[in-house]
Coordinates of C-alpha atoms in Angstrom, one line a residue:
X405 CA -0.4 -0.3 -0.1
X406 CA 1.3 3.5 -0.8
X407 CA 0.7 6.4 -0.6
X408 CA 2.4 9.8 -2.4
X409 CA 3.0 13.8 -2.3
X410 CA 5.2 15.7 -4.5
X411 CA 7.6 17.7 -2.7
X412 CA 10.6 20.2 -3.9
X413 CA 14.2 20.0 -4.2
X414 CA 17.5 20.1 -5.9
X415 CA 18.8 18.7 -9.3
X416 CA 22.0 18.8 -8.6
X417 CA 21.9 15.9 -5.4
X418 CA 19.6 13.7 -7.7
X419 CA 21.1 12.4 -11.0
X420 CA 19.0 8.5 -11.2
X421 CA 19.4 5.6 -9.8
X422 CA 20.6 3.6 -12.2
X423 CA 24.5 4.5 -12.8
X424 CA 26.9 2.9 -14.0
X425 CA 29.7 5.0 -13.1
X426 CA 32.2 5.8 -9.8
X427 CA 31.2 9.6 -9.8
X428 CA 27.4 8.5 -10.2
X429 CA 27.3 6.1 -7.0
X430 CA 29.5 8.6 -4.9
X431 CA 26.6 11.3 -5.4
X432 CA 23.3 9.1 -5.3
X433 CA 25.1 8.1 -2.3
X434 CA 25.6 11.6 -1.2
X435 CA 21.7 12.2 -2.0
X436 CA 20.4 8.9 0.0
X437 CA 22.2 10.5 3.3
X438 CA 20.8 13.5 2.5
X439 CA 17.1 12.6 2.1
X440 CA 16.2 9.8 4.8
X441 CA 18.2 11.7 6.8
X442 CA 15.8 14.0 6.8
X443 CA 18.1 17.0 6.0
X444 CA 16.5 20.3 4.1
X445 CA 17.5 21.6 1.0
X446 CA 16.3 24.7 -0.8
X447 CA 14.4 24.3 -4.4
X448 CA 17.2 25.8 -7.5
X449 CA 15.9 23.6 -10.0
X450 CA 12.1 21.9 -9.1
X451 CA 13.6 18.6 -9.0
X452 CA 10.4 16.9 -7.5
X453 CA 11.6 13.6 -4.4
X454 CA 8.1 12.1 -4.1
X455 CA 7.2 11.7 -0.2
X456 CA 6.0 7.9 -0.3
X457 CA 4.4 6.1 2.2
X458 CA 4.6 2.3 2.1
X459 CA 2.5 0.5 4.0
X460 CA 3.1 -3.3 5.0
X461 CA -0.9 -4.6 6.4
X462 CA -0.5 -8.0 7.1
X463 CA 1.2 -9.0 10.8
X464 CA 4.2 -9.8 11.4
X465 CA 7.4 -9.2 14.4
X466 CA 10.1 -7.4 12.7
X467 CA 9.4 -5.5 8.8
X468 CA 11.8 -4.1 6.2
X469 CA 11.3 -2.3 3.1
X470 CA 14.4 -2.4 0.6
X471 CA 14.1 -1.1 -3.1
X472 CA 16.0 0.4 -5.7
X473 CA 16.2 3.3 -3.6
X474 CA 17.0 2.1 -1.1
X475 CA 20.4 0.8 -2.9
X476 CA 18.0 -2.8 -2.0
X477 CA 19.5 -2.2 2.1
X478 CA 16.9 -2.8 4.0
X479 CA 15.2 -0.5 5.6
X480 CA 12.9 -0.8 9.0
X481 CA 9.4 0.1 9.0
X482 CA 7.0 1.2 12.5
X483 CA 3.6 -0.5 13.3
X484 CA 0.9 2.4 12.8
X485 CA -0.8 3.2 16.8
X486 CA -3.4 1.8 17.7
X487 CA -3.1 -1.0 14.6
X488 CA 0.3 -3.5 15.9
X489 CA -0.9 -5.8 12.8
X490 CA 0.1 -2.3 9.5
X491 CA 3.8 -1.8 8.9
X492 CA 5.0 1.8 7.4
X493 CA 7.2 3.6 6.7
X494 CA 7.6 6.9 4.0
X495 CA 10.4 6.9 1.6
X496 CA 11.6 10.3 -0.2
X497 CA 11.4 9.2 -4.0
X498 CA 12.6 11.0 -7.9
X499 CA 10.1 10.2 -10.0
X500 CA 10.3 6.9 -12.4
X501 CA 9.9 3.4 -12.1
X502 CA 10.9 2.0 -9.0
X503 CA 11.0 -1.9 -7.9
X504 CA 10.5 -3.2 -4.2
X505 CA 10.6 -5.9 -2.0
X506 CA 9.4 -6.6 2.0
X507 CA 11.9 -8.1 4.6
X508 CA 8.8 -9.4 7.2
X509 CA 11.3 -11.4 9.9
X510 CA 13.5 -13.1 7.8
X511 CA 11.6 -13.4 5.5
X512 CA 11.5 -12.3 1.7
X513 CA 7.8 -10.7 0.0
X514 CA 5.6 -9.0 -2.2
X515 CA 2.3 -7.4 -1.2
X516 CA 0.4 -9.4 -4.0
X517 CA -2.0 -6.4 -3.9
X518 CA 0.1 -3.7 -5.4
X519 CA 1.7 -4.3 -8.6
X520 CA 4.6 -6.9 -9.2
X521 CA 6.3 -8.1 -11.4
X522 CA 9.5 -11.1 -11.7
X523 CA 12.8 -10.5 -11.9
X524 CA 16.0 -12.3 -11.7
X525 CA 15.9 -11.8 -7.7
X526 CA 12.9 -13.3 -7.3
X527 CA 8.9 -10.9 -7.2
X528 CA 8.7 -7.8 -6.4
X529 CA 6.5 -4.7 -6.3
X530 CA 6.3 -2.3 -8.7
X531 CA 5.7 1.8 -8.6
X532 CA 5.9 3.6 -11.2
X533 CA 6.3 8.6 -10.3
X534 CA 5.8 10.5 -12.8
X535 CA 5.8 14.6 -12.8
X536 CA 3.9 16.1 -10.3
X537 CA 1.4 16.9 -12.9
X538 CA 0.4 14.2 -14.6
X539 CA 0.4 12.3 -11.7
X540 CA -2.7 10.0 -11.1
X541 CA -3.3 6.8 -8.9
X542 CA -3.8 4.1 -9.8
X543 CA -5.5 1.1 -9.0
X544 CA -4.7 -0.1 -5.6
X545 CA -2.7 3.0 -4.5
X546 CA -4.3 5.7 -2.0
X547 CA -4.9 9.3 -3.2
X548 CA -2.5 11.9 -2.5
X549 CA -3.1 14.7 0.2
X550 CA -2.0 17.7 -1.8
X551 CA 0.5 20.3 0.0
X552 CA -1.8 22.9 0.3
X553 CA -0.9 26.9 -1.6
X554 CA 1.4 28.6 0.2
X555 CA 3.5 26.1 2.1
X556 CA 7.0 25.0 1.3
X557 CA 6.0 21.1 1.7
X558 CA 3.7 18.3 3.1
X559 CA 3.9 15.2 5.0
X560 CA 0.1 14.7 5.5
X561 CA -1.2 12.0 4.3
X562 CA -5.1 10.6 3.4
X563 CA -5.1 9.3 7.1
X564 CA -9.0 8.0 6.1
X565 CA -7.9 5.8 3.6
X566 CA -5.1 4.3 5.9
X567 CA -8.0 3.1 8.4
X568 CA -9.9 1.6 5.7
X569 CA -7.0 -0.1 4.4
X570 CA -6.4 -1.2 7.7
X571 CA -9.0 -2.2 8.8
X572 CA -9.5 -3.9 5.2
X573 CA -6.2 -6.3 6.8
X574 CA -7.6 -7.0 9.8
X575 CA -11.4 -8.5 8.0
X576 CA -13.3 -5.8 8.9
X577 CA -14.2 -4.7 5.6
X578 CA -13.6 -7.6 2.0
X579 CA -12.1 -4.6 0.8
X580 CA -10.4 -4.4 -2.8
X581 CA -7.2 -5.9 -0.5
X582 CA -9.4 -9.2 -0.4
X583 CA -10.0 -10.1 -3.0
X584 CA -9.4 -13.3 -5.5
X585 CA -10.9 -12.7 -9.1
X586 CA -12.7 -16.2 -9.8
X587 CA -10.6 -15.9 -13.7
X588 CA -7.4 -16.0 -11.7
X589 CA -9.3 -19.3 -8.8
X590 CA -10.6 -21.0 -12.5
X591 CA -7.4 -20.9 -13.4
X592 CA -5.2 -22.1 -10.5
X593 CA -7.7 -24.5 -9.8
X594 CA -7.1 -25.7 -13.4
X595 CA -3.6 -26.4 -13.9
X596 CA -3.8 -27.6 -10.2
X597 CA -6.2 -30.2 -11.6
X598 CA -3.9 -31.0 -15.0
X599 CA -0.9 -31.1 -12.9
X600 CA -3.1 -33.9 -10.6
X601 CA -4.3 -35.8 -13.6
X602 CA -0.9 -36.4 -15.6
X603 CA 1.2 -37.8 -12.3
X604 CA 0.6 -40.9 -11.2
X605 CA 0.4 -42.8 -8.4
X606 CA 3.8 -44.6 -8.3
X607 CA 5.5 -41.6 -8.5
X608 CA 5.0 -40.8 -4.6
X609 CA 7.1 -44.1 -3.8
X610 CA 10.3 -43.6 -1.8
X611 CA 13.5 -44.6 -3.0
X612 CA 13.9 -47.0 0.4
X613 CA 11.3 -46.8 3.9
X614 CA 9.1 -49.9 5.2
X615 CA 5.3 -50.1 5.7
X616 CA 4.2 -52.2 8.6
X617 CA 1.2 -54.3 8.1
X618 CA -1.3 -56.0 11.0
X619 CA -2.0 -59.0 11.3
X620 CA -6.2 -58.5 11.8
X621 CA -6.3 -61.5 14.8
X622 CA -3.8 -59.5 16.2
X623 CA -4.7 -58.0 20.3
X624 CA -6.1 -54.7 20.2
X625 CA -4.0 -54.4 23.2
X626 CA -0.6 -55.1 20.7
X627 CA -1.3 -53.8 17.8
X628 CA -2.2 -50.1 20.3
X629 CA 1.1 -50.4 21.7
X630 CA 2.9 -51.0 18.1
X631 CA 1.3 -48.0 17.0
X632 CA 2.5 -45.9 19.2
X633 CA 5.9 -47.3 19.2
X634 CA 6.2 -46.5 15.9
X635 CA 5.8 -43.4 16.2
X636 CA 2.3 -44.3 13.5
X637 CA -2.0 -42.6 13.8
X638 CA -2.3 -45.8 11.6
X639 CA -2.0 -49.5 9.3
X640 CA -3.6 -51.4 7.1
X641 CA -5.0 -54.7 7.9
X642 CA -4.3 -57.7 6.7
X643 CA -6.1 -62.2 6.5
X644 CA -4.7 -64.6 5.9
X645 CA -7.5 -66.2 5.7
X646 CA -9.1 -64.4 2.8
X647 CA -5.4 -64.0 1.7
X648 CA -5.8 -59.9 1.2
X649 CA -5.9 -56.2 2.6
X650 CA -9.0 -55.9 4.4
X651 CA -8.7 -52.9 6.1
X652 CA -7.5 -50.0 8.9
X653 CA -6.2 -49.4 12.2
X654 CA -5.7 -46.7 12.9
X655 CA -6.1 -44.3 16.7
X656 CA -9.3 -43.3 15.9
X657 CA -10.6 -47.0 16.2
X658 CA -7.8 -46.7 20.2
X659 CA -10.5 -43.1 21.1
X660 CA -14.2 -46.5 20.3
X661 CA -12.4 -48.8 21.8
X662 CA -11.9 -45.9 25.2
X663 CA -14.9 -44.8 25.0
X664 CA -17.0 -48.1 25.1
X665 CA -15.5 -50.1 27.3
X666 CA -15.5 -47.1 29.8
X667 CA -19.4 -46.4 28.9
X668 CA -19.7 -49.6 30.9
X669 CA -18.4 -47.2 35.0
X670 CA -15.1 -48.7 34.3
X671 CA -11.1 -48.7 32.6
X672 CA -10.3 -51.2 29.6
X673 CA -8.7 -53.3 31.7
X674 CA -5.4 -55.8 30.1
X675 CA -7.4 -58.4 30.1
X676 CA -10.2 -56.8 28.1
X677 CA -8.0 -55.9 25.2
X678 CA -4.9 -58.6 25.3
X679 CA -8.7 -60.8 24.5
X680 CA -10.2 -58.3 21.9
X681 CA -8.3 -58.8 18.1
X682 CA -8.8 -56.3 16.2
X683 CA -11.3 -58.5 14.3
X684 CA -13.7 -58.9 16.8
X685 CA -13.4 -55.1 17.4
X686 CA -14.0 -54.5 13.6
X687 CA -16.7 -57.3 13.7
X688 CA -18.8 -54.7 17.1
X689 CA -17.6 -51.8 15.1
X690 CA -19.6 -52.3 12.4
X691 CA -23.2 -53.3 15.2
X692 CA -22.3 -50.2 16.4
X693 CA -22.4 -48.7 12.9
X694 CA -25.6 -50.6 12.2
X695 CA -23.9 -51.8 8.8
X696 CA -25.9 -55.3 9.2
X697 CA -27.3 -57.4 6.0
X698 CA -29.9 -58.7 5.7
X699 CA -29.6 -61.3 7.9
X700 CA -28.0 -59.6 10.8
X701 CA -24.7 -60.5 9.5
X702 CA -22.0 -58.2 10.6
X703 CA -20.1 -55.8 7.1
X704 CA -17.2 -54.8 7.3
X705 CA -16.5 -52.0 5.8
X706 CA -14.6 -51.7 2.2
X707 CA -11.2 -51.0 2.4
X708 CA -10.4 -48.1 0.9
X709 CA -7.3 -48.0 -1.8
X710 CA -5.3 -47.0 -4.3
X711 CA -3.9 -48.6 -7.9
X712 CA 0.2 -47.7 -8.7
X713 CA -1.3 -46.9 -12.2
X714 CA -4.0 -44.0 -10.6
X715 CA -3.7 -40.4 -11.5
X716 CA -2.2 -38.5 -8.5
X717 CA -5.8 -36.6 -8.5
X718 CA -7.9 -40.4 -7.8
X719 CA -6.2 -40.7 -4.5
X720 CA -6.5 -37.2 -3.6
X721 CA -10.7 -37.9 -4.1
X722 CA -11.0 -41.2 -2.8
X723 CA -8.9 -39.1 1.0
X724 CA -11.1 -37.0 0.7
X725 CA -14.1 -38.7 0.1
X726 CA -13.8 -41.1 2.5
X727 CA -12.8 -38.7 5.2
X728 CA -9.6 -40.4 5.4
X729 CA -6.2 -39.3 5.9
X730 CA -4.1 -42.5 4.0
X731 CA -4.8 -45.1 1.7
X732 CA -2.8 -47.6 0.7
X733 CA -1.0 -48.2 -2.5
X734 CA -1.6 -51.7 -3.2
X735 CA -0.5 -53.7 -6.7
X736 CA -2.1 -56.9 -7.3
X737 CA -0.9 -59.3 -11.0
X738 CA -4.3 -60.5 -11.0
X739 CA -7.2 -59.5 -11.5
X740 CA -8.9 -61.1 -9.1
X741 CA -7.0 -58.7 -6.5
X742 CA -5.7 -62.3 -5.2
X743 CA -1.4 -61.9 -3.9
X744 CA -1.5 -57.8 -3.2
X745 CA 1.6 -56.1 -2.9
X746 CA 1.3 -52.6 -0.1
X747 CA 3.7 -50.6 -2.0
X748 CA 3.3 -47.6 0.4
X749 CA 0.4 -45.4 2.6
X750 CA 0.1 -42.1 0.0
X751 CA -1.1 -39.0 1.9
X752 CA -2.4 -35.1 1.0
X753 CA 1.1 -33.9 2.0
X754 CA 2.6 -36.3 -0.3
X755 CA 0.7 -35.5 -3.3
X756 CA 1.7 -31.6 -2.3
X757 CA 5.1 -31.5 -1.7
X758 CA 5.1 -33.4 -5.1
X759 CA 2.7 -30.5 -6.2
X760 CA 5.0 -28.2 -4.5
X761 CA 7.6 -28.9 -6.0
X762 CA 6.8 -29.2 -9.6
X763 CA 5.1 -25.5 -9.6
X764 CA 8.1 -24.1 -7.0
X765 CA 10.1 -22.0 -9.5
X766 CA 6.9 -20.6 -12.0
X767 CA 4.1 -20.5 -8.9
X768 CA 2.9 -17.7 -11.1
X769 CA 1.0 -19.6 -13.3
X770 CA -1.0 -21.0 -10.8
X771 CA -2.4 -16.7 -9.2
X772 CA -4.0 -17.6 -6.5
X773 CA -1.2 -19.3 -4.4
X774 CA 0.4 -16.0 -3.9
X775 CA -2.2 -14.5 -2.5
X776 CA -2.7 -14.2 1.5
X777 CA -5.3 -17.2 3.0
X778 CA -7.4 -14.5 4.2
X779 CA -7.7 -13.6 1.0
X780 CA -9.4 -17.0 -0.2
X781 CA -12.0 -19.5 1.3
X782 CA -9.7 -21.1 2.5
X783 CA -9.8 -23.6 6.4
X784 CA -12.1 -22.4 9.1
X785 CA -12.5 -19.7 10.8
X786 CA -13.9 -18.3 14.1
X787 CA -16.9 -16.4 12.6
X788 CA -16.5 -12.0 13.4
X789 CA -19.1 -10.9 15.4
X790 CA -22.5 -11.4 14.2
X791 CA -21.5 -14.2 12.1
X792 CA -24.0 -17.5 12.3
X793 CA -23.0 -19.1 9.0
X794 CA -19.6 -20.6 8.4
X795 CA -18.0 -24.8 9.9
X796 CA -17.5 -23.5 14.1
X797 CA -14.2 -23.7 15.2
X798 CA -13.4 -26.2 18.5
X799 CA -11.1 -24.2 21.3
X800 CA -10.5 -26.5 24.4
X801 CA -9.0 -25.6 27.4
X802 CA -6.3 -26.6 29.3
X803 CA -8.4 -27.4 32.0
X804 CA -11.4 -29.1 29.9
X805 CA -11.8 -33.1 30.7
X806 CA -9.9 -35.1 27.9
X807 CA -13.2 -37.5 27.8
X808 CA -14.5 -34.0 26.3
X809 CA -11.6 -33.8 23.9
X810 CA -11.7 -37.3 22.8
X811 CA -15.9 -36.6 22.4
X812 CA -15.3 -33.4 20.2
X813 CA -12.8 -35.0 17.7
X814 CA -15.3 -37.4 17.2
X815 CA -18.8 -35.1 17.0
X816 CA -17.1 -32.5 14.9
X817 CA -15.5 -34.7 13.1
X818 CA -11.8 -32.9 13.2
X819 CA -8.5 -34.3 13.6
X820 CA -7.3 -31.9 16.6
X821 CA -8.5 -29.6 18.4
X822 CA -6.2 -26.1 19.6
X823 CA -5.7 -25.6 22.9
X824 CA -6.2 -21.8 24.4
X825 CA -5.8 -19.6 27.2
X826 CA -8.5 -17.6 29.0
X827 CA -7.0 -14.7 26.0
X828 CA -7.4 -17.4 23.0
X829 CA -3.6 -17.6 22.6
X830 CA -2.4 -21.0 21.4
X831 CA -0.9 -23.3 23.7
X832 CA -0.9 -26.6 22.2
X833 CA -3.2 -28.6 20.0
X834 CA -4.1 -32.2 20.5
X835 CA -4.7 -34.2 18.0
X836 CA -6.3 -37.5 17.5
X837 CA -2.7 -39.2 17.2
X838 CA -1.8 -38.2 21.0
X839 CA -4.7 -40.9 22.1
X840 CA -1.6 -44.0 21.6
X841 CA 0.2 -41.5 24.5
X842 CA -1.4 -43.3 27.8
X843 CA 0.4 -47.1 25.8
X844 CA 3.4 -45.7 27.6
X845 CA 3.8 -47.5 30.9
X846 CA -0.8 -49.1 30.4
X847 CA -1.3 -45.3 31.1
X848 CA -5.2 -46.4 30.1
X849 CA -5.9 -48.7 32.7
X850 CA -5.7 -45.6 35.5
X851 CA -6.9 -43.4 34.2
X852 CA -10.3 -42.0 33.9
X853 CA -10.7 -40.6 31.2
X854 CA -13.5 -37.3 32.7
X855 CA -11.3 -36.7 35.7
X856 CA -7.8 -36.7 33.5
X857 CA -6.9 -33.1 32.0
X858 CA -5.9 -31.9 28.8
X859 CA -3.0 -30.6 30.4
X860 CA -1.6 -33.9 31.6
X861 CA -2.9 -35.5 28.8
X862 CA -0.5 -33.7 26.9
X863 CA 2.3 -34.4 30.0
X864 CA 1.2 -38.0 29.0
X865 CA 2.2 -37.1 24.9
X866 CA 5.5 -34.6 25.7
X867 CA 7.3 -35.9 28.9
X868 CA 7.3 -34.1 30.2
X869 CA 7.1 -29.9 30.7
X870 CA 6.7 -27.4 33.6
X871 CA 3.2 -26.0 34.1
X872 CA 0.9 -25.3 30.7
X873 CA 4.8 -24.5 29.6
X874 CA 3.8 -25.7 26.3
X875 CA 6.2 -26.7 23.6
X876 CA 5.0 -29.0 21.9
X877 CA 6.7 -29.5 17.9
X878 CA 3.6 -30.5 16.3
X879 CA 1.7 -26.9 16.9
X880 CA 2.4 -25.8 13.3
X881 CA 1.2 -22.3 13.1
X882 CA 1.0 -19.1 10.6
X883 CA -0.3 -15.7 10.2
X884 CA -3.5 -15.0 8.2
X885 CA -0.8 -12.7 6.2
X886 CA 0.3 -16.4 4.6
X887 CA 0.5 -16.6 1.1
X888 CA -1.5 -20.5 0.3
X889 CA 1.8 -21.3 -1.0
X890 CA 3.9 -20.5 2.0
X891 CA 1.0 -22.9 3.8
X892 CA 1.5 -25.1 1.1
X893 CA 4.5 -25.7 1.4
X894 CA 4.4 -26.4 5.6
X895 CA 1.9 -28.4 5.3
X896 CA 3.6 -30.4 2.7
X897 CA 6.0 -31.9 5.6
X898 CA 5.4 -35.8 7.1
X899 CA 4.8 -34.1 10.0
X900 CA 2.5 -31.2 9.4
X901 CA -0.6 -32.0 9.7
X902 CA -2.9 -28.7 9.9
X903 CA -1.5 -25.2 10.8
X904 CA -3.3 -23.3 13.7
X905 CA -3.8 -18.9 12.1
X906 CA -2.8 -17.7 15.0
X907 CA -2.6 -13.0 15.3
X908 CA 0.9 -12.3 15.5
X909 CA 2.3 -11.0 18.8
X910 CA -0.1 -12.7 21.0
X911 CA -0.5 -16.5 19.0
X912 CA -4.7 -15.7 19.4
X913 CA -6.4 -18.2 17.0
X914 CA -8.1 -17.1 14.0
X915 CA -9.1 -20.5 11.9
X916 CA -7.5 -23.5 11.6
X917 CA -6.2 -24.9 7.9
X918 CA -5.8 -28.7 7.5
X919 CA -4.5 -29.9 4.0
X920 CA -8.2 -31.1 3.7
X921 CA -8.8 -27.6 3.0
X922 CA -6.2 -26.9 0.6
X923 CA -7.9 -29.3 -1.7
X924 CA -10.7 -29.3 -1.7
X925 CA -10.7 -25.8 -2.0
X926 CA -7.5 -26.1 -5.1
X927 CA -10.1 -29.0 -6.7
X928 CA -13.2 -27.4 -5.3
X929 CA -14.5 -30.0 -4.2

């Protein structure tokens, strides 16, 4: 965001910004020093310098501007009074064409809502300053406040316009800085879908690795100990009697088992979990969900899987449509699905990593990826005051019971819940997969889900930390100002399933964005 004002100054101090001779460079340096040190000059030949206010409205801790007019040296920006997420600075620029970027918390950034181009130093914003008499602000620039006649110069700006911009950056209004064109969305979704449709599942296979498979006749107790020890949240199930894969066992199954056994008024004993096999649990689960045939027999849910020659789009859609996190990639040489070979467990993060690698050097092909996530309909956000529509965002305090958390995970059909303090600032995240930590020291046999708090449950997981000293590496965050591509890169890491959107500084939770959110948006599902 830029605000402009004309100011008269001597031409002797400015020869241009792109001179190549040493004499010119010295004279340019002198000009930089005098302009940025605030020195005054008597007008001589009427060269125009235009005090230009640059604004970064997307938050951060340390924000700088760096451009052709600073010799690409970072120049500090300061927070706007009353709005700590908006930073500004004023630089006096000569007429002509300029390029600039922002440095936000050590990262090069550009403002998608201003004019920008791709250059040999990456994507940069641009601005063209004409003669005072010819100047007409273009789209994206705020109208300048012209100096009053008789005054030497004025640094007044259109503060009302600036406040409109600030309100927009805070999400109060949907102004021109929070827009996404239908054409940009259509192009992005089309090109993303084409990429996924023309790349196959076998491209996800690593050069080496291991896949854990469980026998359906394995005791439930042993199965969940394996999940915890291996650091995985699910595993495919193999039925030797049928000679094929028949399903998966996940952390959600452990949650349901604990709730079911706990509903009888007592904790599950070692003997109960030792005698209950996975196949017996799956059959009981089918009865619980009323999946029975006409003769009253339990009907197992069909295994959701893909083949190595299925497209990445088919794999992604199977994951989204079935509400699962991972599906097995199975190769079967024969048509009757016998002699199956488990090749890989495909997830959205693996597909996203492949996509980010492909588009890394050509993100301009997907224009929406450069927009801040606050400008696009992706993720689940806390509703604004007066809003009733939209999916609610589940939040819990550390004092809430573990039973409350588990019930919420199931009822809200989410994989994680942000844990916040009394100011709604993020402390940690409790996820479905965290339930397997109760296998340590057989905790599940002597804890009460109603009496155990989330804080205690997180201690079992992280081992140990001071009271409310949350340091979990599972707590991954982003800002509403982060571009979608940056969010996608972070989500493509195997250990990251979702990002909690927080306010810069306070870490107040504003929303949450998951892998499935990104894929539903990019695939238009």
